[in-house]
CSV table of C-alpha atoms and ligand atoms in Angstrom, one decimal:
chain,number,residue,atom,x,y,z
A,1,MET,CA,50.7,-3.2,-1.6
A,2,LYS,CA,47.3,-2.0,-2.9
A,3,LYS,CA,44.4,-4.1,-1.7
A,4,GLY,CA,41.5,-5.1,-4.1
A,5,LEU,CA,38.9,-2.5,-4.7
A,6,SER,CA,35.8,-2.6,-2.6
A,7,THR,CA,32.7,-4.2,-4.2
A,8,GLU,CA,30.3,-2.2,-2.0
A,9,ALA,CA,28.1,0.5,-3.5
A,10,TYR,CA,28.9,4.0,-2.4
A,11,LYS,CA,27.6,4.6,1.1
A,12,GLY,CA,23.8,5.2,1.2
A,13,THR,CA,23.2,4.1,-2.4
A,14,ARG,CA,21.9,0.8,-3.7
A,15,ASP,CA,22.9,-1.6,-6.5
A,16,PHE,CA,19.8,-3.0,-8.2
A,17,TYR,CA,20.5,-6.6,-9.0
A,18,PRO,CA,17.7,-8.0,-11.3
A,19,GLU,CA,15.4,-9.0,-8.5
A,20,ASP,CA,15.6,-5.5,-6.9
A,21,MET,CA,15.3,-3.9,-10.3
A,22,ALA,CA,12.1,-5.9,-10.9
A,23,VAL,CA,10.7,-4.5,-7.6
A,24,GLN,CA,11.8,-1.0,-8.6
A,25,ASN,CA,10.2,-1.4,-12.0
A,26,TYR,CA,7.0,-2.7,-10.4
A,27,ILE,CA,6.9,0.3,-8.1
A,28,PHE,CA,7.5,2.8,-11.0
A,29,SER,CA,5.0,1.2,-13.3
A,30,THR,CA,2.3,1.1,-10.6
A,31,MET,CA,3.0,4.8,-9.8
A,32,ARG,CA,2.9,5.7,-13.5
A,33,LYS,CA,-0.4,3.9,-14.1
A,34,ALA,CA,-2.1,5.5,-11.1
A,35,VAL,CA,-1.1,9.1,-11.8
A,36,GLU,CA,-1.7,8.9,-15.6
A,37,ARG,CA,-5.2,7.8,-14.8
A,38,TYR,CA,-5.7,11.4,-13.4
A,39,GLY,CA,-4.3,13.0,-16.5
A,40,TYR,CA,-0.7,13.6,-15.3
A,41,VAL,CA,2.0,13.5,-18.0
A,42,GLU,CA,5.7,12.7,-17.5
A,43,TYR,CA,8.6,15.2,-17.7
A,44,GLY,CA,12.3,14.9,-16.9
A,45,ALA,CA,15.4,16.9,-16.3
A,46,SER,CA,19.1,16.6,-15.5
A,47,ILE,CA,20.4,15.5,-12.1
A,48,LEU,CA,22.7,18.6,-12.1
A,49,GLU,CA,21.5,22.1,-11.3
A,50,GLU,CA,23.2,25.3,-10.5
A,51,THR,CA,23.5,25.5,-6.7
A,52,ALA,CA,21.8,28.9,-6.6
A,53,LEU,CA,18.5,27.2,-7.4
A,54,TYR,CA,18.4,25.7,-4.0
A,55,GLU,CA,19.7,28.7,-2.0
A,56,ALA,CA,16.6,30.7,-2.9
A,57,LYS,CA,13.7,28.9,-1.3
A,58,THR,CA,14.4,25.4,-0.2
A,59,GLY,CA,14.6,24.6,3.6
A,60,SER,CA,18.0,25.6,4.8
A,61,GLU,CA,18.8,22.2,6.4
A,62,ILE,CA,18.8,20.6,2.9
A,63,VAL,CA,20.9,23.3,1.4
A,64,ASN,CA,23.5,23.7,4.1
A,65,GLU,CA,24.0,20.2,5.3
A,66,GLN,CA,22.6,17.7,2.8
A,67,THR,CA,23.5,18.6,-0.7
A,68,TYR,CA,26.2,17.0,-2.9
A,69,SER,CA,27.7,20.1,-4.4
A,70,PHE,CA,30.9,20.8,-6.4
A,71,ILE,CA,32.6,23.4,-8.6
A,72,ASP,CA,32.8,22.4,-12.2
A,73,ARG,CA,35.8,23.0,-14.5
A,74,GLY,CA,34.2,26.3,-15.6
A,75,GLU,CA,34.0,27.5,-12.0
A,76,ARG,CA,30.3,27.0,-11.7
A,77,ASN,CA,28.7,25.9,-8.5
A,78,VAL,CA,26.8,22.7,-9.2
A,79,THR,CA,24.5,20.6,-7.1
A,80,MET,CA,23.1,17.1,-7.6
A,81,ARG,CA,19.4,17.7,-7.2
A,82,PRO,CA,18.2,16.9,-3.6
A,83,GLU,CA,14.5,17.3,-4.7
A,84,MET,CA,12.6,17.9,-7.9
A,85,THR,CA,10.3,20.8,-7.0
A,86,PRO,CA,12.8,23.7,-7.7
A,87,THR,CA,13.7,22.1,-11.0
A,88,VAL,CA,10.1,21.7,-12.1
A,89,ALA,CA,9.3,25.3,-11.0
A,90,ARG,CA,12.3,26.5,-13.1
A,91,MET,CA,11.0,24.5,-16.1
A,92,VAL,CA,7.5,26.0,-15.7
A,93,ALA,CA,8.9,29.5,-15.2
A,94,ALA,CA,11.0,29.2,-18.4
A,95,LYS,CA,8.2,28.3,-20.7
A,96,ARG,CA,5.2,29.7,-18.8
A,97,ARG,CA,3.9,31.6,-21.8
A,98,ASP,CA,3.9,28.6,-24.1
A,99,LEU,CA,2.6,26.1,-21.5
A,100,PRO,CA,-1.2,25.5,-21.5
A,101,LEU,CA,-2.2,25.9,-17.8
A,102,PRO,CA,-3.2,24.1,-15.7
A,103,LEU,CA,-0.4,21.6,-16.0
A,104,ARG,CA,-0.6,18.1,-14.5
A,105,TRP,CA,3.0,16.8,-14.5
A,106,TYR,CA,4.8,13.9,-12.9
A,107,SER,CA,8.3,12.5,-12.9
A,108,ILE,CA,10.3,9.8,-11.0
A,109,PRO,CA,13.8,11.3,-10.6
A,110,ASN,CA,16.6,10.0,-8.5
A,111,LEU,CA,17.6,12.5,-5.8
A,112,PHE,CA,20.7,12.9,-3.7
A,113,ARG,CA,20.9,13.9,0.0
A,114,TYR,CA,23.9,13.6,2.2
A,115,GLU,CA,22.0,12.0,5.1
A,116,ARG,CA,23.0,9.5,7.7
A,117,PRO,CA,21.7,6.3,6.1
A,118,GLN,CA,19.0,4.5,8.1
A,119,ARG,CA,15.8,2.7,7.6
A,120,GLY,CA,13.7,4.6,5.1
A,121,ARG,CA,16.5,7.2,4.5
A,122,LEU,CA,19.3,6.8,2.0
A,123,ARG,CA,21.7,9.1,0.1
A,124,GLU,CA,20.1,8.3,-3.2
A,125,HIS,CA,16.4,7.7,-3.6
A,126,TRP,CA,13.9,7.8,-6.4
A,127,GLN,CA,10.8,10.0,-5.8
A,128,LEU,CA,7.5,10.1,-7.6
A,129,ASN,CA,6.8,13.9,-8.0
A,130,VAL,CA,3.2,14.7,-8.9
A,131,ASP,CA,2.4,18.4,-9.3
A,132,MET,CA,-0.3,20.6,-10.7
A,133,PHE,CA,0.5,24.2,-11.8
A,134,GLY,CA,-1.8,27.1,-12.5
A,135,SER,CA,-4.8,26.1,-10.4
A,136,ASP,CA,-5.1,27.4,-6.8
A,137,THR,CA,-8.5,26.0,-5.9
A,138,ILE,CA,-9.6,23.7,-3.1
A,139,GLU,CA,-10.5,21.2,-5.9
A,140,ALA,CA,-6.8,21.2,-7.0
A,141,ASP,CA,-5.7,20.6,-3.4
A,142,THR,CA,-8.2,17.8,-3.1
A,143,GLU,CA,-7.1,16.2,-6.3
A,144,VAL,CA,-3.5,16.1,-5.3
A,145,VAL,CA,-4.3,14.4,-2.0
A,146,ALA,CA,-6.7,12.1,-3.9
A,147,VAL,CA,-3.9,11.1,-6.3
A,148,ALA,CA,-1.7,10.3,-3.3
A,149,HIS,CA,-4.5,8.1,-1.9
A,150,ALA,CA,-5.0,6.5,-5.4
A,151,VAL,CA,-1.3,5.6,-5.6
A,152,MET,CA,-1.5,3.8,-2.3
A,153,HIS,CA,-4.6,1.9,-3.4
A,154,ALA,CA,-2.9,1.0,-6.7
A,155,PHE,CA,-0.2,-0.8,-4.5
A,156,GLY,CA,-3.0,-2.7,-2.8
A,157,ALA,CA,-3.2,-0.6,0.4
A,158,LYS,CA,-6.6,-0.2,2.0
A,159,ASN,CA,-7.9,2.9,3.9
A,160,SER,CA,-7.4,1.0,7.1
A,161,ASP,CA,-3.6,0.5,6.4
A,162,PHE,CA,-2.6,4.2,6.2
A,163,THR,CA,-3.7,7.7,7.2
A,164,ILE,CA,-3.4,11.1,5.6
A,165,HIS,CA,-2.7,14.0,7.9
A,166,VAL,CA,-3.4,17.5,6.7
A,167,ASN,CA,-2.5,20.9,7.9
A,168,HIS,CA,-2.2,24.4,6.5
A,169,ARG,CA,0.7,26.8,6.4
A,170,LYS,CA,-1.6,29.8,6.8
A,171,LEU,CA,-3.0,28.2,10.0
A,172,ILE,CA,0.5,27.5,11.3
A,173,ASN,CA,1.4,31.2,10.5
A,174,ASP,CA,-1.7,32.4,12.3
A,175,ILE,CA,-0.8,30.2,15.3
A,176,ALA,CA,2.7,31.6,15.5
A,177,ARG,CA,2.3,35.2,14.5
A,178,THR,CA,-1.2,36.2,15.5
A,179,PHE,CA,-2.2,33.7,18.3
A,180,PHE,CA,1.2,33.7,20.1
A,181,ALA,CA,2.3,37.1,18.6
A,182,LEU,CA,5.8,35.8,17.7
A,183,ASP,CA,8.3,37.6,15.4
A,184,ASP,CA,9.8,36.1,12.3
A,185,ASP,CA,12.7,34.5,14.1
A,186,ALA,CA,10.5,32.9,16.9
A,187,SER,CA,7.9,31.8,14.4
A,188,GLN,CA,10.6,29.9,12.4
A,189,LYS,CA,11.8,28.3,15.7
A,190,LEU,CA,8.3,27.3,16.6
A,191,MET,CA,7.7,25.7,13.2
A,192,LYS,CA,11.0,23.7,13.4
A,193,LEU,CA,10.0,22.6,16.9
A,194,MET,CA,6.6,21.5,15.7
A,195,ASP,CA,8.2,19.6,12.9
A,196,LYS,CA,10.4,17.7,15.4
A,197,ARG,CA,7.7,17.1,18.0
A,198,ALA,CA,6.9,13.5,16.9
A,199,LYS,CA,10.5,12.5,17.5
A,200,MET,CA,10.8,14.2,21.0
A,201,ASP,CA,9.6,13.1,24.4
A,202,ALA,CA,6.9,15.4,26.0
A,203,ASP,CA,9.3,16.9,28.6
A,204,ALA,CA,11.9,17.9,26.1
A,205,PHE,CA,9.3,19.4,23.8
A,206,GLU,CA,7.7,21.4,26.6
A,207,LYS,CA,11.1,22.7,27.7
A,208,ALA,CA,11.9,23.8,24.2
A,209,ALA,CA,8.4,25.3,23.7
A,210,GLU,CA,8.7,27.4,26.9
A,211,GLU,CA,11.7,29.1,25.4
A,212,ILE,CA,9.5,30.3,22.5
A,213,VAL,CA,6.0,30.8,23.9
A,214,GLY,CA,6.9,31.1,27.6
A,215,ASP,CA,4.0,30.4,30.0
A,216,ARG,CA,1.6,29.7,27.2
A,217,THR,CA,3.2,26.3,26.5
A,218,GLY,CA,0.0,24.6,27.8
A,219,GLU,CA,-2.1,26.4,25.1
A,220,LEU,CA,0.4,25.4,22.4
A,221,VAL,CA,0.2,21.7,23.6
A,222,SER,CA,-3.5,21.7,23.5
A,223,ILE,CA,-3.5,23.3,20.0
A,224,LEU,CA,-1.1,20.6,18.8
A,225,GLU,CA,-3.2,17.9,20.3
A,226,ALA,CA,-6.4,19.0,18.5
A,227,ARG,CA,-7.4,16.4,16.0
A,228,ALA,CA,-10.4,18.3,14.6
A,229,VAL,CA,-10.3,21.9,13.3
A,230,ALA,CA,-13.4,22.7,15.5
A,231,LYS,CA,-11.2,21.9,18.6
A,232,LEU,CA,-8.9,24.8,17.9
A,233,PRO,CA,-9.2,28.0,20.1
A,234,GLU,CA,-12.1,30.3,18.9
A,235,ALA,CA,-9.6,32.9,17.7
A,236,LEU,CA,-8.2,30.5,15.1
A,237,LEU,CA,-11.4,29.2,13.7
A,238,ASN,CA,-12.3,32.2,11.6
A,239,THR,CA,-9.0,32.2,9.7
A,240,ASP,CA,-8.5,31.4,6.0
A,241,GLY,CA,-6.3,28.5,6.9
A,242,ALA,CA,-8.9,26.9,9.1
A,243,ARG,CA,-11.7,27.5,6.6
A,244,GLU,CA,-9.7,26.0,3.7
A,245,LEU,CA,-8.8,23.0,5.8
A,246,VAL,CA,-12.5,22.3,6.7
A,247,ALA,CA,-13.5,22.6,3.0
A,248,LEU,CA,-10.6,20.3,2.0
A,249,LEU,CA,-11.5,17.6,4.6
A,250,GLU,CA,-15.1,17.7,3.6
A,251,MET,CA,-14.3,17.4,-0.1
A,252,LEU,CA,-11.9,14.5,0.5
A,253,LYS,CA,-14.5,12.6,2.7
A,254,SER,CA,-17.1,13.1,0.0
A,255,LYS,CA,-14.8,11.3,-2.4
A,256,GLY,CA,-14.6,8.3,-0.1
A,257,ILE,CA,-11.2,9.2,1.4
A,258,SER,CA,-12.2,8.5,4.9
A,259,ASN,CA,-8.7,8.0,6.3
A,260,VAL,CA,-7.8,11.7,6.3
A,261,SER,CA,-7.6,13.9,9.4
A,262,PHE,CA,-6.5,17.3,10.6
A,263,ASP,CA,-3.1,17.2,12.3
A,264,PRO,CA,-1.7,20.6,13.5
A,265,THR,CA,1.8,19.1,14.0
A,266,ILE,CA,2.3,18.6,10.2
A,267,VAL,CA,4.7,21.3,9.1
A,268,ARG,CA,6.9,19.8,6.4
A,269,GLY,CA,10.5,20.9,6.0
A,270,PHE,CA,10.6,23.2,3.1
A,271,ASP,CA,10.1,27.0,3.3
A,272,TYR,CA,8.3,27.2,0.0
A,273,TYR,CA,4.9,25.8,1.1
A,274,THR,CA,2.2,28.4,1.4
A,275,GLY,CA,-1.1,26.5,1.8
A,276,MET,CA,-2.3,23.0,2.5
A,277,VAL,CA,0.4,20.5,3.6
A,278,PHE,CA,0.0,16.8,4.1
A,279,GLU,CA,1.8,13.7,5.1
A,280,VAL,CA,0.9,10.0,4.6
A,281,PHE,CA,1.5,7.6,7.5
A,282,ASP,CA,1.7,3.9,7.8
A,283,VAL,CA,-0.5,2.8,10.7
A,284,SER,CA,1.1,-0.7,11.2
A,285,ASP,CA,2.9,-1.2,14.5
A,286,GLU,CA,6.1,-2.5,12.7
A,287,ASN,CA,6.5,0.4,10.4
A,288,ASN,CA,4.7,3.3,12.2
A,289,ARG,CA,6.2,6.2,10.3
A,290,ALA,CA,5.7,8.9,7.7
A,291,LEU,CA,5.7,7.6,4.2
A,292,PHE,CA,5.6,10.7,2.0
A,293,GLY,CA,4.0,14.1,1.7
A,294,GLY,CA,3.6,17.4,-0.1
A,295,GLY,CA,1.6,20.6,-0.2
A,296,ARG,CA,0.8,23.8,-2.0
A,297,TYR,CA,3.5,26.3,-2.9
A,298,ASP,CA,2.1,29.4,-4.6
A,299,ASP,CA,5.2,31.6,-4.7
A,300,LEU,CA,8.0,29.3,-5.9
A,301,VAL,CA,7.7,29.9,-9.6
A,302,SER,CA,7.9,33.7,-9.0
A,303,ILE,CA,11.5,33.4,-7.6
A,304,PHE,CA,12.5,33.4,-11.3
A,305,ASP,CA,11.1,37.0,-11.5
A,306,VAL,CA,8.1,35.9,-13.5
A,307,GLU,CA,4.4,36.3,-12.7
A,308,LYS,CA,3.0,34.0,-10.2
A,309,VAL,CA,2.1,30.4,-11.2
A,310,SER,CA,0.6,28.5,-8.3
A,311,GLY,CA,1.7,24.9,-7.6
A,312,VAL,CA,0.6,22.0,-5.5
A,313,GLY,CA,2.0,18.5,-5.4
A,314,PHE,CA,3.7,15.7,-3.5
A,315,GLY,CA,6.8,13.6,-3.5
A,316,MET,CA,6.7,9.8,-2.7
A,317,GLY,CA,10.0,8.0,-2.1
A,318,ASP,CA,10.7,4.5,-3.4
A,319,VAL,CA,12.5,3.5,-0.2
A,320,THR,CA,9.7,4.1,2.2
A,321,ILE,CA,7.1,2.7,-0.2
A,322,ARG,CA,9.1,-0.5,-0.6
A,323,ASP,CA,9.4,-0.9,3.2
A,324,TYR,CA,5.7,-0.3,3.3
A,325,LEU,CA,4.9,-3.0,0.7
A,326,GLU,CA,7.2,-5.5,2.4
A,327,THR,CA,5.7,-4.8,5.9
A,328,HIS,CA,2.2,-5.3,4.6
A,329,LYS,CA,3.3,-8.3,2.5
A,330,ILE,CA,1.8,-6.8,-0.7
A,331,LEU,CA,4.9,-6.9,-2.8
A,332,PRO,CA,4.3,-9.3,-5.8
A,333,ALA,CA,6.6,-12.3,-6.0
A,334,PHE,CA,9.5,-12.0,-8.4
A,335,THR,CA,9.2,-13.4,-11.9
A,336,SER,CA,11.8,-12.8,-14.6
A,337,THR,CA,10.9,-10.8,-17.7
A,338,THR,CA,12.2,-13.8,-19.6
A,339,ASP,CA,9.3,-16.2,-20.4
A,340,VAL,CA,11.2,-19.3,-21.6
A,341,TYR,CA,14.6,-20.9,-21.1
A,342,ILE,CA,15.7,-23.3,-23.8
A,343,CYS,CA,17.8,-26.2,-22.6
A,344,VAL,CA,20.0,-27.7,-25.3
A,345,LEU,CA,20.5,-31.5,-25.0
A,346,GLU,CA,23.3,-31.9,-27.5
A,347,ALA,CA,25.6,-29.7,-29.5
A,348,ASP,CA,24.1,-30.7,-32.8
A,349,VAL,CA,20.8,-29.0,-32.1
A,350,VAL,CA,22.0,-25.6,-31.0
A,351,THR,CA,21.1,-24.0,-34.3
A,352,PHE,CA,17.7,-25.5,-34.2
A,353,ALA,CA,17.3,-24.3,-30.6
A,354,ASP,CA,18.1,-20.8,-31.9
A,355,ASP,CA,15.4,-21.2,-34.6
A,356,VAL,CA,12.8,-22.1,-32.0
A,357,ALA,CA,13.9,-19.1,-29.9
A,358,ASP,CA,13.6,-16.7,-33.0
A,359,HIS,CA,10.2,-18.2,-33.9
A,360,LEU,CA,9.0,-17.3,-30.4
A,361,ARG,CA,10.8,-13.9,-30.3
A,362,THR,CA,9.0,-12.8,-33.5
A,363,SER,CA,5.8,-13.4,-31.6
A,364,ASP,CA,6.9,-11.2,-28.6
A,365,VAL,CA,7.8,-14.1,-26.3
A,366,ASN,CA,11.1,-13.4,-24.4
A,367,VAL,CA,13.5,-16.3,-24.7
A,368,ALA,CA,17.0,-17.2,-23.6
A,369,VAL,CA,19.0,-20.2,-24.9
A,370,ASP,CA,21.5,-22.1,-22.8
A,371,TYR,CA,24.8,-22.4,-24.8
A,372,THR,CA,26.9,-23.9,-21.9
A,373,GLY,CA,26.7,-27.6,-23.0
A,374,ARG,CA,26.1,-28.5,-19.4
A,375,LYS,CA,24.0,-31.5,-18.3
A,376,VAL,CA,20.3,-30.8,-18.4
A,377,PRO,CA,19.7,-30.6,-14.6
A,378,ALA,CA,22.2,-27.8,-14.4
A,379,GLN,CA,20.5,-25.9,-17.2
A,380,ILE,CA,17.1,-26.3,-15.6
A,381,LYS,CA,18.5,-25.1,-12.2
A,382,THR,CA,19.7,-21.9,-13.9
A,383,ALA,CA,16.2,-21.2,-15.3
A,384,GLU,CA,14.8,-21.9,-11.8
A,385,LYS,CA,17.2,-19.7,-10.0
A,386,GLN,CA,16.7,-16.9,-12.4
A,387,GLY,CA,12.9,-17.0,-11.9
A,388,ILE,CA,12.1,-17.9,-15.5
A,389,PRO,CA,8.7,-19.6,-15.5
A,390,TYR,CA,9.0,-22.0,-18.5
A,391,ILE,CA,11.6,-24.4,-20.0
A,392,ILE,CA,11.7,-26.2,-23.3
A,393,CYS,CA,14.4,-28.9,-23.7
A,394,ILE,CA,15.5,-29.5,-27.2
A,395,GLY,CA,17.2,-32.6,-28.6
A,396,GLU,CA,17.3,-34.6,-31.8
A,397,GLU,CA,13.7,-35.8,-31.3
A,398,GLU,CA,12.3,-32.3,-31.0
A,399,LYS,CA,14.2,-31.3,-34.1
A,400,GLU,CA,12.8,-34.2,-36.0
A,401,ILE,CA,9.1,-34.0,-35.1
A,402,LYS,CA,8.9,-30.3,-34.3
A,403,GLN,CA,6.9,-31.0,-31.1
A,404,PHE,CA,8.0,-29.5,-27.8
A,405,LYS,CA,7.5,-30.3,-24.2
A,406,VAL,CA,6.9,-27.0,-22.4
A,407,LYS,CA,7.5,-27.4,-18.7
A,408,THR,CA,6.1,-25.0,-16.1
A,409,LEU,CA,8.8,-24.9,-13.5
A,410,ALA,CA,6.6,-23.9,-10.5
A,411,SER,CA,4.2,-26.8,-11.0
A,412,HIS,CA,6.4,-29.2,-12.9
A,413,GLU,CA,3.5,-29.6,-15.4
A,414,GLU,CA,4.4,-30.5,-18.9
A,415,LYS,CA,2.5,-30.0,-22.1
A,416,THR,CA,3.3,-31.0,-25.6
A,417,VAL,CA,3.0,-28.2,-28.1
A,418,SER,CA,3.7,-28.1,-31.8
A,419,TRP,CA,5.9,-25.5,-33.6
A,420,ASP,CA,2.9,-23.7,-34.9
A,421,ASP,CA,1.1,-23.6,-31.6
A,422,LEU,CA,4.1,-22.4,-29.5
A,423,PRO,CA,3.3,-18.6,-29.6
A,424,ALA,CA,-0.4,-19.3,-28.7
A,425,PHE,CA,0.8,-21.4,-25.7
A,426,PHE,CA,2.4,-18.2,-24.3
A,427,GLY,CA,-0.7,-16.2,-25.1
A,428,LYS,CA,0.9,-14.5,-28.1
A,429,LYS,CA,0.1,-14.6,-31.8
B,1,HAM,P1,10.3,15.6,1.1
B,1,HAM,O1,9.4,15.4,2.3
B,1,HAM,O2,11.7,16.1,1.4
B,1,HAM,O3,9.5,16.5,0.0
B,1,HAM,O4,10.5,14.2,0.4
B,1,HAM,C1,9.3,13.5,-0.1
B,1,HAM,C2,9.5,12.0,0.2
B,1,HAM,O5,10.6,11.5,-0.4
B,1,HAM,C3,9.7,11.6,1.7
B,1,HAM,O6,8.5,11.6,2.4
B,1,HAM,C4,10.2,10.3,1.5
B,1,HAM,O7,9.3,9.3,1.1
B,1,HAM,C5,11.2,10.5,0.3
B,1,HAM,N1,12.5,10.8,0.8
B,1,HAM,C6,13.0,12.1,1.1
B,1,HAM,N2,14.3,12.0,1.4
B,1,HAM,C7,14.7,10.7,1.4
B,1,HAM,C8,15.9,10.0,1.6
B,1,HAM,N3,17.0,10.6,2.0
B,1,HAM,N4,15.9,8.6,1.5
B,1,HAM,C9,14.7,8.0,1.1
B,1,HAM,N5,13.6,8.6,0.8
B,1,HAM,C10,13.5,9.9,1.0
B,1,HAM,C11,10.1,16.9,-1.2
B,1,HAM,O8,11.1,16.5,-1.6
B,1,HAM,C12,9.2,17.8,-1.9
B,1,HAM,N6,9.9,18.4,-3.0
B,1,HAM,C13,8.0,17.0,-2.4
B,1,HAM,C14,7.0,17.9,-3.2
B,1,HAM,C15,6.7,17.8,-4.5
B,1,HAM,N7,6.2,18.9,-2.7
B,1,HAM,C16,5.5,19.4,-3.6
B,1,HAM,N8,5.8,18.7,-4.8
């Protein structure tokens, strides 16, 4: 016999019941407000892309192990987007002649990655993507990091609550290829190892490092432990990467972004980054982890065989930011989008209750009417449980004199308001 269907959401995805949806909406609207303040405008695209888009330049782990891919009925290879950057690069490449550069664009797409679900990592997440195209200056790099910083502040975070770690792909290349004279293959291995360092113990790291840089492991460790560009070996100081990093750090500090520092272990997983890379960390003991990051990618648009359009940006996930807001107790309490719940005392006044509701609705007040015919306490309990802030109980008397007792559920305060004054009570005309 067939058992009942499971009521669970597909593994690694979430259902958003109204209280979770309210949190999600709060997160999105805070993100939107913060980035629009810097002149970023919203764009969108389909969840589905041709698989080939990701084979060109995305980090191989994502493509080989983490994509949801299928063959459609027309034999095309299709992938549910695991990130937005290839899509936005494709969109910019397609219309580069018509688009007035520089572009400041953002989106909040849902993305799919076949990951092992764990704290902060799911199979579907939403990610704020903020990107600037067509500007390859230090000012553009600085702005993108400043926007990331501004989004954190818009959520109520302070500089002491999080840190921004920056590094530079050119510097990483110089460390691997020039300083340690590694070939392509060994350089790739070193980058992957650096990326994993935070999750490894010192012995395991040193053992793996020895296989790549041999007896120069000590030098590698001291480079990775440098927390100021000036502490790098002499030979690395006069490189473009080091110089750009120093300029970036100075510019950020001059903007009051004091919680930023150089971190040579920041690599970031994708192959397309070419310049500055950064990662934002929570500093609290309970949630000491990377929250989000990004960087400069100057060659991604040219994979579409068009002239180069530089890009720089970041991706901020909703899962890690929600964990952050909960850890730091800065998530606003839930209130319903419904302002008023109308309790109906007797069947005869239902039509009048509807009239009151419509009167309020035409003044932009959000109203729901209880049609259940239940006893009043049960109706009030519904409003309370649904987080609706006000109730109005309507019976024969209210119908007669057109005066209403508006009750604030949180404080149990009651105020008598006339028909004409009702909209103004809710701050509406
Ligand atoms: P990413 O580091 O792969 O970069 O993802 C950015 C952020 O999205 C992560 O730091 C995290 O907040 C969130 N995130 C990623 N995967 C998951 C997951 N499985 N579950 C929950 N949250 C996740 C990118 O995707 C780049 N395309 C970002 C970018 C935009 N770079 C330049 N522009």
